[in-house]
mmCIF file of C-alpha atoms and ligand atoms in Angstrom:
data_model
loop_
_atom_site.group_PDB
_atom_site.id
_atom_site.type_symbol
_atom_site.label_atom_id
_atom_site.label_comp_id
_atom_site.label_asym_id
_atom_site.label_seq_id
_atom_site.Cartn_x
_atom_site.Cartn_y
_atom_site.Cartn_z
ATOM 1 C CA MET A 1 -155.299 229.129 216.729
ATOM 2 C CA GLY A 2 -157.772 229.856 219.926
ATOM 3 C CA LYS A 3 -157.573 230.166 223.207
ATOM 4 C CA ALA A 4 -154.512 228.434 224.579
ATOM 5 C CA SER A 5 -154.553 226.721 228.464
ATOM 6 C CA ILE A 6 -151.473 224.302 228.258
ATOM 7 C CA THR A 7 -148.577 225.512 229.087
ATOM 8 C CA CYS A 8 -144.816 225.120 226.976
ATOM 9 C CA PRO A 9 -143.012 222.575 230.006
ATOM 10 C CA VAL A 10 -139.557 224.007 227.765
ATOM 11 C CA CYS A 11 -140.223 227.162 227.952
ATOM 12 C CA GLY A 12 -143.504 227.665 230.441
ATOM 13 C CA LYS A 13 -144.816 230.252 228.198
ATOM 14 C CA LEU A 14 -148.461 229.602 227.474
ATOM 15 C CA GLU A 15 -148.488 227.831 224.515
ATOM 16 C CA PHE A 16 -151.780 225.240 223.833
ATOM 17 C CA GLU A 17 -155.239 225.040 222.490
ATOM 18 C CA ASP A 18 -155.290 221.338 224.271
ATOM 19 C CA PHE A 19 -153.351 217.818 223.842
ATOM 20 C CA GLU A 20 -154.877 217.556 220.403
ATOM 21 C CA ASP A 21 -153.236 220.825 219.218
ATOM 22 C CA HIS A 22 -150.451 220.402 216.063
ATOM 23 C CA GLU A 23 -149.202 223.663 215.987
ATOM 24 C CA ASN A 24 -145.731 223.702 217.500
ATOM 25 C CA CYS A 25 -144.778 225.502 220.263
ATOM 26 C CA SER A 26 -143.344 229.504 218.743
ATOM 27 C CA GLN A 27 -140.493 229.656 221.130
ATOM 28 C CA CYS A 28 -138.429 226.566 221.433
ATOM 29 C CA ASP A 29 -140.744 223.802 218.850
ATOM 30 C CA TRP A 30 -141.617 221.766 220.790
ATOM 31 C CA LYS A 31 -144.633 219.782 219.872
ATOM 32 C CA ILE A 32 -146.989 218.366 222.387
ATOM 33 C CA ASN A 33 -147.354 215.220 223.598
ATOM 34 C CA ILE A 34 -149.101 213.418 226.662
ATOM 35 C CA THR A 35 -146.451 210.971 227.892
ATOM 36 C CA GLN A 36 -143.801 213.528 227.847
ATOM 37 C CA TYR A 37 -145.693 216.457 229.307
ATOM 38 C CA ASP A 38 -146.097 213.937 232.837
ATOM 39 C CA ASN A 39 -142.539 212.877 231.630
ATOM 40 C CA HIS A 40 -139.957 214.945 231.090
ATOM 41 C CA ASP A 41 -137.059 212.875 230.477
ATOM 42 C CA TYR A 42 -139.085 210.234 228.025
ATOM 43 C CA SER A 43 -137.107 211.050 224.945
ATOM 44 C CA ASP A 44 -139.391 209.210 222.485
ATOM 45 C CA GLY A 45 -142.321 209.521 219.494
ATOM 46 C CA THR A 46 -142.679 213.018 218.435
ATOM 47 C CA ASN A 47 -139.895 215.240 219.578
ATOM 48 C CA PRO A 48 -136.458 214.737 219.383
ATOM 49 C CA LEU A 49 -135.738 215.438 221.751
ATOM 50 C CA SER A 50 -137.070 215.022 225.759
ATOM 51 C CA VAL A 51 -138.521 217.878 227.117
ATOM 52 C CA ASN A 52 -135.757 218.682 229.674
ATOM 53 C CA GLU A 53 -133.561 218.112 225.838
ATOM 54 C CA TYR A 54 -135.246 220.554 225.122
ATOM 55 C CA LYS A 55 -134.950 223.105 227.710
ATOM 56 C CA LEU A 56 -131.346 222.492 227.835
ATOM 57 C CA GLN A 57 -131.491 223.097 223.235
ATOM 58 C CA TYR A 58 -133.758 226.334 225.198
ATOM 59 C CA ALA A 59 -131.177 227.671 226.531
ATOM 60 C CA ALA A 60 -128.975 227.236 224.328
ATOM 61 C CA MET A 61 -130.134 228.632 221.780
ATOM 62 C CA THR A 62 -131.960 232.447 223.952
ATOM 63 C CA ASN A 63 -128.758 232.510 226.079
ATOM 64 C CA GLN A 64 -126.933 235.466 223.623
ATOM 65 C CA ASN A 65 -123.159 234.589 224.079
ATOM 66 C CA THR A 66 -123.954 230.978 222.658
ATOM 67 C CA ALA A 67 -127.629 231.352 220.443
ATOM 68 C CA GLU A 68 -125.439 231.009 217.966
ATOM 69 C CA THR A 69 -122.887 228.168 217.987
ATOM 70 C CA ALA A 70 -126.490 226.617 219.412
ATOM 71 C CA LYS A 71 -128.586 227.750 216.549
ATOM 72 C CA LYS A 72 -125.612 226.215 214.845
ATOM 73 C CA LEU A 73 -125.405 222.346 216.151
ATOM 74 C CA LYS A 74 -128.960 222.381 216.192
ATOM 75 C CA ASP A 75 -129.343 222.508 211.869
ATOM 76 C CA GLU A 76 -125.900 220.209 212.116
ATOM 77 C CA PHE A 77 -128.207 218.680 214.031
ATOM 78 C CA TYR A 78 -131.476 217.599 212.218
ATOM 79 C CA GLY A 79 -129.544 217.567 209.512
ATOM 80 C CA ASP A 80 -127.822 214.060 210.582
ATOM 81 C CA ARG A 81 -131.293 212.995 211.428
ATOM 82 C CA TYR A 82 -132.917 214.098 208.193
ATOM 83 C CA ALA A 83 -129.610 211.856 206.354
ATOM 84 C CA LEU A 84 -130.237 209.871 208.599
ATOM 85 C CA ASN A 85 -133.540 208.201 208.394
ATOM 86 C CA LYS A 86 -133.437 208.999 204.702
ATOM 87 C CA GLU A 87 -130.366 205.970 204.685
ATOM 88 C CA PHE A 88 -132.735 204.460 207.391
ATOM 89 C CA ARG A 89 -135.642 204.704 203.981
ATOM 90 C CA GLU A 90 -133.227 202.975 201.396
ATOM 91 C CA VAL A 91 -131.752 200.836 203.765
ATOM 92 C CA THR A 92 -135.449 199.331 204.006
ATOM 93 C CA ARG A 93 -136.506 199.455 201.223
ATOM 94 C CA ALA A 94 -133.650 197.724 199.240
ATOM 95 C CA LYS A 95 -133.363 194.963 201.625
ATOM 96 C CA GLY A 96 -136.944 194.510 202.615
ATOM 97 C CA THR A 97 -136.567 194.524 206.011
ATOM 98 C CA GLN A 98 -138.816 196.021 208.721
ATOM 99 C CA SER A 99 -135.506 195.920 211.685
ATOM 100 C CA CYS A 100 -134.657 198.723 212.722
ATOM 101 C CA SER A 101 -132.909 198.388 216.418
ATOM 102 C CA ASP A 102 -129.521 199.069 213.701
ATOM 103 C CA MET A 103 -131.560 202.456 213.705
ATOM 104 C CA THR A 104 -132.930 203.233 216.755
ATOM 105 C CA ASP A 105 -129.199 202.310 217.768
ATOM 106 C CA LYS A 106 -128.033 205.342 215.503
ATOM 107 C CA MET A 107 -130.792 208.078 216.405
ATOM 108 C CA ILE A 108 -129.399 207.502 220.329
ATOM 109 C CA ALA A 109 -125.601 207.871 219.180
ATOM 110 C CA LEU A 110 -126.903 211.156 217.344
ATOM 111 C CA ARG A 111 -129.184 212.587 220.273
ATOM 112 C CA ILE A 112 -127.011 211.504 223.091
ATOM 113 C CA ALA A 113 -123.938 213.711 220.960
ATOM 114 C CA TYR A 114 -125.857 216.448 220.130
ATOM 115 C CA VAL A 115 -126.643 216.482 223.852
ATOM 116 C CA GLU A 116 -123.238 216.862 225.420
ATOM 117 C CA GLU A 117 -122.548 218.868 222.925
ATOM 118 C CA LEU A 118 -124.873 221.278 224.400
ATOM 119 C CA LYS A 119 -124.711 221.111 227.520
ATOM 120 C CA LYS A 120 -121.351 221.649 227.258
ATOM 121 C CA LEU A 121 -122.147 225.811 225.671
ATOM 122 C CA VAL A 122 -124.611 226.046 228.047
ATOM 123 C CA SER A 123 -122.167 225.534 230.982
ATOM 124 C CA SER A 124 -119.530 227.310 229.419
ATOM 125 C CA SER A 125 -121.630 230.401 228.883
HETATM 126 ZN ZN1 ZN B 201 -142.632 226.070 224.463
#
């Protein structure tokens, strides 16, 4: 990795070389995405959460009162996402359909539930 020139919008650390940088942020795990960089509420795309939701996750992960619970929640969320992706691939293969609205709804529900847990956690600390 060369010289970083772009500040991560989630954790505020100087992390990225340019907008083609493929590394995740070493601090908060955010992956650079121009749409998200400009719109912090945008939640679709390469990252499973919006920038504002990443900020919430980062706050919970870096607060020593909530870090342990936050890590557990994060692992569960990523595990559920992985399982859902796997399930979707199997369904698509079996039915030969490209429809993904059902999958999208489930992913959104999963994300919203996770963010709600994070909000509760951060406000309780
Ligand atoms: Zn970051």
